[in-house]
Amino acid sequence: MSKPALMRRMQEIAHVDVNCFYASAERAFNPALEGKPVIVLSNNDGCAVTRSSEAKALGIAMGEPWFKLAPRAKEWGLIALSSNYELYGDVSSRVMELLGRYSAWVEIYSIDEAFLGVKGSPDELLQLGRAMKEACRRHVGVPVCVGIARTKTLAKLCNKWAKNNPAFKGVCRWDSVPVEQREALMERLSVIEIWGVATRLTKRLNAMGIFSILDLTRANPVAIRDKFSIVMMRTVLELQGTPCIPMEEERIGRDQLIFSRSFSTPITTAAGLRQVMSVYAQMASARLAKHDLQAKLLTAFAATSHYNPNEKSFPSVCVALPMPTADPVLLTKAAHALLPQVYEGVKYVRAGIMVTDLRPSGNQKPLEIFENAHEERGIGTLLEDVSKRYGRGSIGLGHAGIKGGPDWTMKRDMLSPRYTTHWDELPLVKAA
């Protein structure tokens, strides 16, 4: 194969992102929401975390509290929905499974976006992008945009361009756009629009005279490394078309797991927090077992509201586990070490646990006298399997298995049906 032909078939990266994911997932099962302003609220129906394009046109900002929007919702025709995490997780898995049919190398970056390694001529890559976009809409019911470029950073920028420029119809390949147009775009956009560049870093770049993406693209990578970090140097090189951020097969190699949530109703007793700690510890055990990980350190914490001037209590405890473990009993006992620091009658609005110092299971087999019976019998895996099949709350050890439903669980007053994960909420179709 000649060199020009070989260059045309070099691997590029496609970035696929679902538009307004939570709202799109809701519309996939409720077409009546199409064309209407829709927002999805955060935990406990607090604030807007997803806004449809119609909601954005009303001037609703990200993070706008629901109590401020509610008085005018009827006037605007605004539809607010509680976060339906069960539905969103299932829709996400369907999208990712579908994308896997178009590439042998898929990196799931978040619940609504993925990178794919793709090859082909310019026309073939554009055709592939359009095929993925059409398949996601037809088979899953959600709209996506596709950006294709030689690097991850450019692919994300290209996706954003495709999303905001109707001329691309949702699919854009960076090198297929004339250089003059690409540079005009980068000159218009602030450096804060670049993947990985936040507000503080933007201010430092501005102080150096770097305001636009084009300014950063033309910067000396070595000078940027010396002034900032190797990470920023990679960003500059990626903007210049040199791949520096590799595709990752899996993003499980995390350093910690956190289970934390605000309560719909404050907890005022140690007994109530005991149940919270038990549930979270066993959720951590199940997650560790799922990924064949063990933890050596557990941190438990609780907190009152920062807006409550009369009660201030932020207890926390750090427990070193006797050995790396995913044993639900050991993790639960460690989490309960927080309870002596809890004050009866004080209104706690948040609590959680964090397990750290994670390592793969089975790296070092403990001496027989130190073996954990529950871990050897796979209790953590059993908890995960039963919960996955019958839902959260279907099984628990000790206080985590108390029936009757704790009143601290998340408030979701505007929850749509969980169409794909609960038998009694499956959608009904009637033939005319």
Tab-separated table of C-alpha atoms in Angstrom:
chain	number	residue	atom	x	y	z
A	1	MET	CA	0.000	0.000	0.000
A	2	SER	CA	1.342	3.447	-0.938
A	3	LYS	CA	2.138	5.948	1.814
A	4	PRO	CA	-0.758	8.324	0.953
A	5	ALA	CA	-3.181	5.401	0.990
A	6	LEU	CA	-1.747	4.171	4.301
A	7	MET	CA	-2.130	7.640	5.843
A	8	ARG	CA	-5.783	7.744	4.780
A	9	ARG	CA	-6.448	4.530	6.704
A	10	MET	CA	-4.622	5.353	9.936
A	11	GLN	CA	-6.665	4.921	13.101
A	12	GLU	CA	-8.633	7.917	14.264
A	13	ILE	CA	-10.806	8.423	17.328
A	14	ALA	CA	-14.569	8.889	17.320
A	15	HIS	CA	-16.167	10.599	20.299
A	16	VAL	CA	-19.862	9.752	20.654
A	17	ASP	CA	-21.951	11.776	23.111
A	18	VAL	CA	-25.693	11.548	23.831
A	19	ASN	CA	-27.403	14.941	23.620
A	20	CYS	CA	-28.968	16.050	26.956
A	21	PHE	CA	-28.716	12.429	28.070
A	22	TYR	CA	-31.152	12.291	30.997
A	23	ALA	CA	-33.832	14.231	29.115
A	24	SER	CA	-33.258	12.161	25.967
A	25	ALA	CA	-33.596	8.907	27.936
A	26	GLU	CA	-36.940	10.122	29.297
A	27	ARG	CA	-38.135	11.097	25.813
A	28	ALA	CA	-37.176	7.705	24.405
A	29	PHE	CA	-40.015	6.153	26.443
A	30	ASN	CA	-42.343	9.154	26.563
A	31	PRO	CA	-42.567	10.804	23.120
A	32	ALA	CA	-45.024	13.352	24.538
A	33	LEU	CA	-41.991	15.135	25.992
A	34	GLU	CA	-40.565	15.872	22.530
A	35	GLY	CA	-40.416	19.581	21.766
A	36	LYS	CA	-41.251	20.583	25.331
A	37	PRO	CA	-38.925	22.170	27.913
A	38	VAL	CA	-37.740	19.362	30.182
A	39	ILE	CA	-35.390	19.438	33.144
A	40	VAL	CA	-34.152	16.538	35.253
A	41	LEU	CA	-33.493	17.288	38.901
A	42	SER	CA	-30.636	16.223	41.150
A	43	ASN	CA	-30.924	14.033	44.262
A	44	ASN	CA	-33.874	14.918	46.485
A	45	ASP	CA	-35.311	17.029	43.643
A	46	GLY	CA	-32.858	19.801	44.426
A	47	CYS	CA	-31.744	21.538	41.231
A	48	ALA	CA	-31.630	21.179	37.449
A	49	VAL	CA	-28.805	18.893	36.306
A	50	THR	CA	-30.058	18.297	32.755
A	51	ARG	CA	-31.901	20.777	30.537
A	52	SER	CA	-33.380	20.117	27.139
A	53	SER	CA	-32.655	22.663	24.415
A	54	GLU	CA	-36.143	24.103	24.948
A	55	ALA	CA	-35.429	24.554	28.671
A	56	LYS	CA	-32.118	26.251	27.886
A	57	ALA	CA	-33.964	28.630	25.569
A	58	LEU	CA	-36.040	29.732	28.571
A	59	GLY	CA	-32.827	30.860	30.248
A	60	ILE	CA	-32.785	28.102	32.862
A	61	ALA	CA	-29.230	27.742	34.146
A	62	MET	CA	-27.465	24.544	35.102
A	63	GLY	CA	-27.865	24.021	38.849
A	64	GLU	CA	-30.921	26.306	39.129
A	65	PRO	CA	-32.829	25.292	42.313
A	66	TRP	CA	-36.231	23.740	41.673
A	67	PHE	CA	-37.942	25.824	44.370
A	68	LYS	CA	-37.105	28.934	42.320
A	69	LEU	CA	-38.372	27.420	39.066
A	70	ALA	CA	-41.524	25.771	40.415
A	71	PRO	CA	-43.654	28.969	40.686
A	72	ARG	CA	-43.267	29.677	36.942
A	73	ALA	CA	-43.189	26.081	35.662
A	74	LYS	CA	-46.854	26.089	34.607
A	75	GLU	CA	-46.479	29.438	32.843
A	76	TRP	CA	-43.489	28.165	30.872
A	77	GLY	CA	-44.912	24.704	30.249
A	78	LEU	CA	-41.804	23.390	32.003
A	79	ILE	CA	-41.755	19.686	32.842
A	80	ALA	CA	-39.562	18.645	35.781
A	81	LEU	CA	-38.616	15.025	36.455
A	82	SER	CA	-36.776	13.318	39.283
A	83	SER	CA	-33.526	11.546	38.419
A	84	ASN	CA	-34.447	8.060	37.195
A	85	TYR	CA	-31.024	6.457	37.632
A	86	GLU	CA	-32.278	2.943	36.953
A	87	LEU	CA	-33.611	3.976	33.546
A	88	TYR	CA	-30.540	6.052	32.647
A	89	GLY	CA	-28.148	3.242	33.539
A	90	ASP	CA	-30.026	0.783	31.347
A	91	VAL	CA	-30.264	3.189	28.392
A	92	SER	CA	-26.532	3.881	28.740
A	93	SER	CA	-25.679	0.176	28.636
A	94	ARG	CA	-27.779	-0.201	25.475
A	95	VAL	CA	-25.981	2.681	23.776
A	96	MET	CA	-22.550	1.305	24.700
A	97	GLU	CA	-23.434	-2.204	23.555
A	98	LEU	CA	-24.635	-0.799	20.229
A	99	LEU	CA	-21.442	1.245	19.747
A	100	GLY	CA	-19.398	-1.903	20.361
A	101	ARG	CA	-20.724	-3.253	17.077
A	102	TYR	CA	-18.877	-0.515	15.172
A	103	SER	CA	-15.423	-0.869	16.726
A	104	ALA	CA	-13.382	-3.503	18.522
A	105	TRP	CA	-11.957	-0.795	20.783
A	106	VAL	CA	-14.493	1.143	22.830
A	107	GLU	CA	-13.619	3.216	25.883
A	108	ILE	CA	-16.699	4.073	27.967
A	109	TYR	CA	-15.762	7.483	29.326
A	110	SER	CA	-18.965	8.304	31.209
A	111	ILE	CA	-22.619	7.327	31.365
A	112	ASP	CA	-23.364	9.225	28.149
A	113	GLU	CA	-20.146	9.299	26.133
A	114	ALA	CA	-17.542	6.960	24.685
A	115	PHE	CA	-14.402	6.970	22.551
A	116	LEU	CA	-14.016	4.480	19.692
A	117	GLY	CA	-10.968	3.576	17.657
A	118	VAL	CA	-11.957	3.785	13.975
A	119	LYS	CA	-10.212	3.366	10.631
A	120	GLY	CA	-11.038	4.236	7.060
A	121	SER	CA	-10.847	6.872	4.373
A	122	PRO	CA	-12.369	10.301	5.098
A	123	ASP	CA	-15.613	9.366	3.349
A	124	GLU	CA	-15.769	5.991	5.137
A	125	LEU	CA	-15.271	7.635	8.538
A	126	LEU	CA	-18.028	10.170	7.913
A	127	GLN	CA	-20.315	7.371	6.752
A	128	LEU	CA	-19.467	5.380	9.906
A	129	GLY	CA	-20.271	8.385	12.100
A	130	ARG	CA	-23.646	8.826	10.402
A	131	ALA	CA	-24.383	5.106	10.780
A	132	MET	CA	-23.695	5.219	14.542
A	133	LYS	CA	-25.858	8.326	14.925
A	134	GLU	CA	-28.752	6.753	13.029
A	135	ALA	CA	-28.453	3.429	14.889
A	136	CYS	CA	-28.571	5.090	18.323
A	137	ARG	CA	-31.669	7.015	17.324
A	138	ARG	CA	-33.413	4.087	15.669
A	139	HIS	CA	-32.565	1.255	18.071
A	140	VAL	CA	-32.246	3.025	21.435
A	141	GLY	CA	-34.262	6.158	20.788
A	142	VAL	CA	-31.666	8.747	21.837
A	143	PRO	CA	-29.942	11.416	19.694
A	144	VAL	CA	-26.144	11.493	19.620
A	145	CYS	CA	-23.444	13.590	18.021
A	146	VAL	CA	-20.174	12.211	16.677
A	147	GLY	CA	-16.801	13.915	16.435
A	148	ILE	CA	-13.923	12.192	14.611
A	149	ALA	CA	-10.288	13.285	14.781
A	150	ARG	CA	-6.741	12.014	15.248
A	151	THR	CA	-6.678	12.737	18.991
A	152	LYS	CA	-9.131	12.512	21.889
A	153	THR	CA	-8.935	16.230	22.624
A	154	LEU	CA	-9.738	17.174	19.030
A	155	ALA	CA	-12.485	14.520	18.849
A	156	LYS	CA	-14.256	16.072	21.860
A	157	LEU	CA	-13.878	19.556	20.380
A	158	CYS	CA	-15.150	18.248	17.055
A	159	ASN	CA	-18.178	16.685	18.767
A	160	LYS	CA	-19.021	20.001	20.430
A	161	TRP	CA	-18.811	21.706	17.048
A	162	ALA	CA	-21.101	19.109	15.476
A	163	LYS	CA	-23.597	19.599	18.305
A	164	ASN	CA	-23.757	23.378	17.941
A	165	ASN	CA	-23.543	23.732	14.159
A	166	PRO	CA	-26.617	22.417	12.283
A	167	ALA	CA	-24.619	22.282	9.035
A	168	PHE	CA	-22.834	19.135	10.247
A	169	LYS	CA	-26.119	17.327	11.045
A	170	GLY	CA	-24.554	15.858	14.179
A	171	VAL	CA	-21.439	14.326	12.595
A	172	CYS	CA	-18.110	16.089	12.024
A	173	ARG	CA	-14.640	14.878	11.090
A	174	TRP	CA	-11.947	17.390	12.005
A	175	ASP	CA	-9.638	16.897	9.018
A	176	SER	CA	-12.558	17.048	6.578
A	177	VAL	CA	-13.170	20.706	7.489
A	178	PRO	CA	-10.992	23.340	5.742
A	179	VAL	CA	-8.106	24.623	7.866
A	180	GLU	CA	-9.404	28.202	7.705
A	181	GLN	CA	-12.733	27.197	9.249
A	182	ARG	CA	-11.063	25.153	11.985
A	183	GLU	CA	-8.793	28.013	12.953
A	184	ALA	CA	-11.700	30.473	12.920
A	185	LEU	CA	-13.572	28.209	15.342
A	186	MET	CA	-10.587	27.839	17.681
A	187	GLU	CA	-10.041	31.583	17.628
A	188	ARG	CA	-13.637	32.196	18.748
A	189	LEU	CA	-13.588	29.689	21.623
A	190	SER	CA	-12.030	30.377	25.018
A	191	VAL	CA	-9.443	27.910	26.344
A	192	ILE	CA	-11.927	26.953	29.058
A	193	GLU	CA	-13.841	25.046	26.362
A	194	ILE	CA	-10.958	22.563	26.074
A	195	TRP	CA	-11.287	19.161	27.728
A	196	GLY	CA	-9.502	19.269	31.109
A	197	VAL	CA	-9.071	23.073	31.325
A	198	ALA	CA	-10.966	24.566	34.292
A	199	THR	CA	-11.474	28.106	35.577
A	200	ARG	CA	-8.283	28.410	37.624
A	201	LEU	CA	-6.124	27.088	34.795
A	202	THR	CA	-7.863	29.429	32.355
A	203	LYS	CA	-6.878	32.443	34.475
A	204	ARG	CA	-3.231	31.327	34.501
A	205	LEU	CA	-3.257	30.854	30.741
A	206	ASN	CA	-4.888	34.262	30.247
A	207	ALA	CA	-2.101	35.823	32.309
A	208	MET	CA	0.341	34.436	29.701
A	209	GLY	CA	-1.636	35.973	26.852
A	210	ILE	CA	-3.334	32.680	25.919
A	211	PHE	CA	-7.051	33.386	25.597
A	212	SER	CA	-8.394	31.261	22.757
A	213	ILE	CA	-7.976	27.624	21.808
A	214	LEU	CA	-6.013	28.789	18.787
A	215	ASP	CA	-3.591	30.617	21.095
A	216	LEU	CA	-3.033	27.401	23.046
A	217	THR	CA	-2.640	25.364	19.846
A	218	ARG	CA	0.166	27.661	18.711
A	219	ALA	CA	1.934	27.600	22.084
A	220	ASN	CA	5.287	25.858	22.571
A	221	PRO	CA	4.536	22.475	24.208
A	222	VAL	CA	7.833	22.436	26.136
A	223	ALA	CA	7.234	25.950	27.497
A	224	ILE	CA	3.731	24.907	28.575
A	225	ARG	CA	5.177	21.836	30.313
A	226	ASP	CA	7.726	23.953	32.192
A	227	LYS	CA	5.081	26.496	33.227
A	228	PHE	CA	2.278	24.064	34.047
A	229	SER	CA	2.611	20.274	33.798
A	230	ILE	CA	3.157	17.338	31.489
A	231	VAL	CA	-0.645	16.998	31.342
A	232	MET	CA	-1.016	20.457	29.787
A	233	MET	CA	1.823	19.687	27.391
A	234	ARG	CA	-0.141	16.645	26.203
A	235	THR	CA	-3.196	18.828	25.672
A	236	VAL	CA	-1.221	21.194	23.439
A	237	LEU	CA	0.256	18.302	21.456
A	238	GLU	CA	-3.193	16.771	21.041
A	239	LEU	CA	-4.537	20.085	19.742
A	240	GLN	CA	-1.650	20.060	17.252
A	241	GLY	CA	-2.701	16.582	16.074
A	242	THR	CA	-0.221	14.386	17.975
A	243	PRO	CA	-1.978	11.588	19.922
A	244	CYS	CA	-0.823	11.638	23.560
A	245	ILE	CA	-3.827	10.302	25.508
A	246	PRO	CA	-4.191	6.592	24.748
A	247	MET	CA	-7.403	4.636	24.497
A	248	GLU	CA	-8.205	2.766	27.723
A	249	GLU	CA	-9.927	-0.589	27.616
A	250	GLU	CA	-11.471	-0.072	31.050
A	251	ARG	CA	-11.717	2.697	33.606
A	252	ILE	CA	-12.179	0.524	36.718
A	253	GLY	CA	-8.712	1.118	38.142
A	254	ARG	CA	-9.989	3.680	40.666
A	255	ASP	CA	-8.255	4.519	43.921
A	256	GLN	CA	-11.413	4.761	45.988
A	257	LEU	CA	-15.121	4.035	46.171
A	258	ILE	CA	-17.538	6.470	47.796
A	259	PHE	CA	-21.136	5.849	48.803
A	260	SER	CA	-22.797	9.027	50.034
A	261	ARG	CA	-26.137	10.732	49.731
A	262	SER	CA	-28.180	13.547	51.218
A	263	PHE	CA	-31.283	12.437	53.107
A	264	SER	CA	-34.827	13.421	52.180
A	265	THR	CA	-35.600	13.455	55.919
A	266	PRO	CA	-32.846	14.277	58.453
A	267	ILE	CA	-31.717	11.462	60.737
A	268	THR	CA	-31.670	12.301	64.428
A	269	THR	CA	-30.701	8.989	66.047
A	270	ALA	CA	-27.667	6.735	66.189
A	271	ALA	CA	-29.951	3.809	65.309
A	272	GLY	CA	-30.932	5.519	62.069
A	273	LEU	CA	-27.311	6.180	61.129
A	274	ARG	CA	-26.460	2.583	62.035
A	275	GLN	CA	-28.819	1.434	59.305
A	276	VAL	CA	-27.333	3.936	56.820
A	277	MET	CA	-23.796	2.761	57.583
A	278	SER	CA	-24.861	-0.877	57.255
A	279	VAL	CA	-26.467	-0.322	53.855
A	280	TYR	CA	-23.539	1.666	52.461
A	281	ALA	CA	-20.914	-0.763	53.774
A	282	GLN	CA	-22.672	-3.685	52.119
A	283	MET	CA	-23.053	-1.727	48.873
A	284	ALA	CA	-19.294	-1.141	49.000
A	285	SER	CA	-18.710	-4.847	49.612
A	286	ALA	CA	-20.819	-5.792	46.598
A	287	ARG	CA	-19.060	-3.270	44.360
A	288	LEU	CA	-15.611	-4.427	45.480
A	289	ALA	CA	-16.543	-8.057	44.873
A	290	LYS	CA	-17.910	-7.197	41.421
A	291	HIS	CA	-14.542	-5.775	40.346
A	292	ASP	CA	-12.379	-8.310	42.251
A	293	LEU	CA	-11.019	-5.610	44.547
A	294	GLN	CA	-10.283	-5.414	48.255
A	295	ALA	CA	-9.903	-2.384	50.526
A	296	LYS	CA	-7.475	-1.731	53.367
A	297	LEU	CA	-8.988	1.481	54.733
A	298	LEU	CA	-12.566	2.627	55.438
A	299	THR	CA	-13.672	6.165	56.259
A	300	ALA	CA	-17.180	6.853	57.590
A	301	PHE	CA	-18.670	10.324	57.975
A	302	ALA	CA	-21.880	12.241	58.643
A	303	ALA	CA	-22.804	15.921	58.580
A	304	THR	CA	-25.451	18.405	59.547
A	305	SER	CA	-26.564	21.103	57.125
A	306	HIS	CA	-24.160	23.982	56.545
A	307	TYR	CA	-27.228	26.229	56.521
A	308	ASN	CA	-28.309	25.181	60.024
A	309	PRO	CA	-26.647	27.696	62.375
A	310	ASN	CA	-27.993	25.993	65.497
A	311	GLU	CA	-26.477	22.536	64.957
A	312	LYS	CA	-22.946	21.879	63.784
A	313	SER	CA	-21.726	18.293	63.811
A	314	PHE	CA	-19.391	16.683	61.285
A	315	PRO	CA	-18.226	13.372	62.800
A	316	SER	CA	-15.836	11.160	60.863
A	317	VAL	CA	-13.691	8.135	61.560
A	318	CYS	CA	-10.930	6.375	59.635
A	319	VAL	CA	-10.580	2.634	60.273
A	320	ALA	CA	-7.594	0.575	59.126
A	321	LEU	CA	-8.900	-2.888	58.263
A	322	PRO	CA	-6.903	-5.858	59.594
A	323	MET	CA	-6.197	-7.001	56.031
A	324	PRO	CA	-7.315	-6.143	52.495
A	325	THR	CA	-10.935	-7.278	52.377
A	326	ALA	CA	-14.325	-7.022	50.698
A	327	ASP	CA	-16.061	-8.868	53.570
A	328	PRO	CA	-19.455	-7.160	54.163
A	329	VAL	CA	-19.371	-8.025	57.878
A	330	LEU	CA	-15.934	-6.498	58.455
A	331	LEU	CA	-16.800	-3.399	56.429
A	332	THR	CA	-20.084	-2.958	58.310
A	333	LYS	CA	-18.379	-3.252	61.710
A	334	ALA	CA	-15.751	-0.721	60.616
A	335	ALA	CA	-18.441	1.724	59.468
A	336	HIS	CA	-20.216	1.422	62.828
A	337	ALA	CA	-17.114	2.905	64.501
A	338	LEU	CA	-18.649	6.277	63.598
A	339	LEU	CA	-21.647	5.810	65.892
A	340	PRO	CA	-20.008	6.793	69.234
A	341	GLN	CA	-19.339	10.231	67.716
A	342	VAL	CA	-22.989	10.794	66.757
A	343	TYR	CA	-25.169	13.053	68.928
A	344	GLU	CA	-28.745	11.972	69.597
A	345	GLY	CA	-31.322	14.549	68.535
A	346	VAL	CA	-29.009	16.360	66.099
A	347	LYS	CA	-30.333	16.554	62.518
A	348	TYR	CA	-27.865	14.820	60.201
A	349	VAL	CA	-28.645	15.472	56.530
A	350	ARG	CA	-25.803	13.545	54.911
A	351	ALA	CA	-23.646	10.500	55.586
A	352	GLY	CA	-21.482	8.064	53.708
A	353	ILE	CA	-18.472	5.820	53.608
A	354	MET	CA	-15.317	5.740	51.498
A	355	VAL	CA	-13.067	2.717	51.006
A	356	THR	CA	-9.508	3.380	49.861
A	357	ASP	CA	-6.137	1.669	49.376
A	358	LEU	CA	-7.747	-0.696	46.869
A	359	ARG	CA	-5.916	-3.678	45.429
A	360	PRO	CA	-6.841	-6.736	43.344
A	361	SER	CA	-8.288	-9.697	45.245
A	362	GLY	CA	-6.087	-12.723	45.838
A	363	ASN	CA	-2.735	-10.947	45.564
A	364	GLN	CA	-1.756	-12.274	48.948
A	365	LYS	CA	-3.626	-15.131	50.581
A	366	PRO	CA	-3.958	-14.603	54.364
A	367	LEU	CA	-2.923	-17.178	56.921
A	368	GLU	CA	-5.680	-19.643	57.726
A	369	ILE	CA	-6.407	-18.167	61.171
A	370	PHE	CA	-6.991	-14.748	59.588
A	371	GLU	CA	-9.308	-15.887	56.793
A	372	ASN	CA	-12.767	-14.293	56.673
A	373	ALA	CA	-15.513	-16.898	56.419
A	374	HIS	CA	-17.948	-14.502	54.746
A	375	GLU	CA	-15.405	-13.515	52.117
A	376	GLU	CA	-14.395	-17.106	51.401
A	377	ARG	CA	-18.068	-17.948	50.825
A	378	GLY	CA	-18.543	-15.030	48.429
A	379	ILE	CA	-21.175	-13.190	50.485
A	380	GLY	CA	-20.288	-9.883	48.841
A	381	THR	CA	-20.817	-11.399	45.388
A	382	LEU	CA	-24.112	-12.909	46.565
A	383	LEU	CA	-25.348	-9.498	47.760
A	384	GLU	CA	-24.493	-7.968	44.370
A	385	ASP	CA	-26.152	-10.786	42.392
A	386	VAL	CA	-29.387	-10.728	44.401
A	387	SER	CA	-29.589	-6.918	44.326
A	388	LYS	CA	-28.971	-6.894	40.578
A	389	ARG	CA	-31.744	-9.393	39.975
A	390	TYR	CA	-34.356	-8.236	42.487
A	391	GLY	CA	-33.414	-4.595	43.089
A	392	ARG	CA	-31.722	-2.617	45.834
A	393	GLY	CA	-33.225	-3.288	49.256
A	394	SER	CA	-34.104	-6.897	48.400
A	395	ILE	CA	-31.344	-8.277	50.622
A	396	GLY	CA	-29.160	-7.066	53.475
A	397	LEU	CA	-27.225	-8.253	56.496
A	398	GLY	CA	-28.200	-7.165	60.007
A	399	HIS	CA	-29.526	-3.603	60.164
A	400	ALA	CA	-29.218	-3.252	56.396
A	401	GLY	CA	-31.872	-5.946	56.011
A	402	ILE	CA	-34.511	-4.262	58.188
A	403	LYS	CA	-37.785	-4.143	56.290
A	404	GLY	CA	-40.250	-1.296	56.308
A	405	GLY	CA	-38.239	1.152	54.238
A	406	PRO	CA	-35.972	3.712	55.876
A	407	ASP	CA	-37.281	7.285	55.701
A	408	TRP	CA	-33.840	8.645	54.765
A	409	THR	CA	-33.882	7.329	51.224
A	410	MET	CA	-33.732	9.783	48.336
A	411	LYS	CA	-36.730	11.984	47.623
A	412	ARG	CA	-38.003	11.546	44.063
A	413	ASP	CA	-41.538	12.934	43.937
A	414	MET	CA	-41.553	13.376	40.137
A	415	LEU	CA	-40.048	10.020	39.183
A	416	SER	CA	-41.027	8.626	35.801
A	417	PRO	CA	-41.586	4.859	35.434
A	418	ARG	CA	-38.463	2.693	35.435
A	419	TYR	CA	-39.551	1.201	32.151
A	420	THR	CA	-36.806	-1.388	31.658
A	421	THR	CA	-35.779	-2.514	35.159
A	422	HIS	CA	-39.017	-3.037	37.158
A	423	TRP	CA	-41.624	-5.576	36.087
A	424	ASP	CA	-44.557	-3.574	37.435
A	425	GLU	CA	-43.422	-0.466	35.534
A	426	LEU	CA	-42.962	-1.969	32.077
A	427	PRO	CA	-44.534	0.146	29.311
A	428	LEU	CA	-47.790	-1.157	27.863
A	429	VAL	CA	-48.406	-1.180	24.120
A	430	LYS	CA	-51.918	-1.543	22.760
A	431	ALA	CA	-52.626	-2.521	19.156
A	432	ALA	CA	-55.322	-0.492	17.447
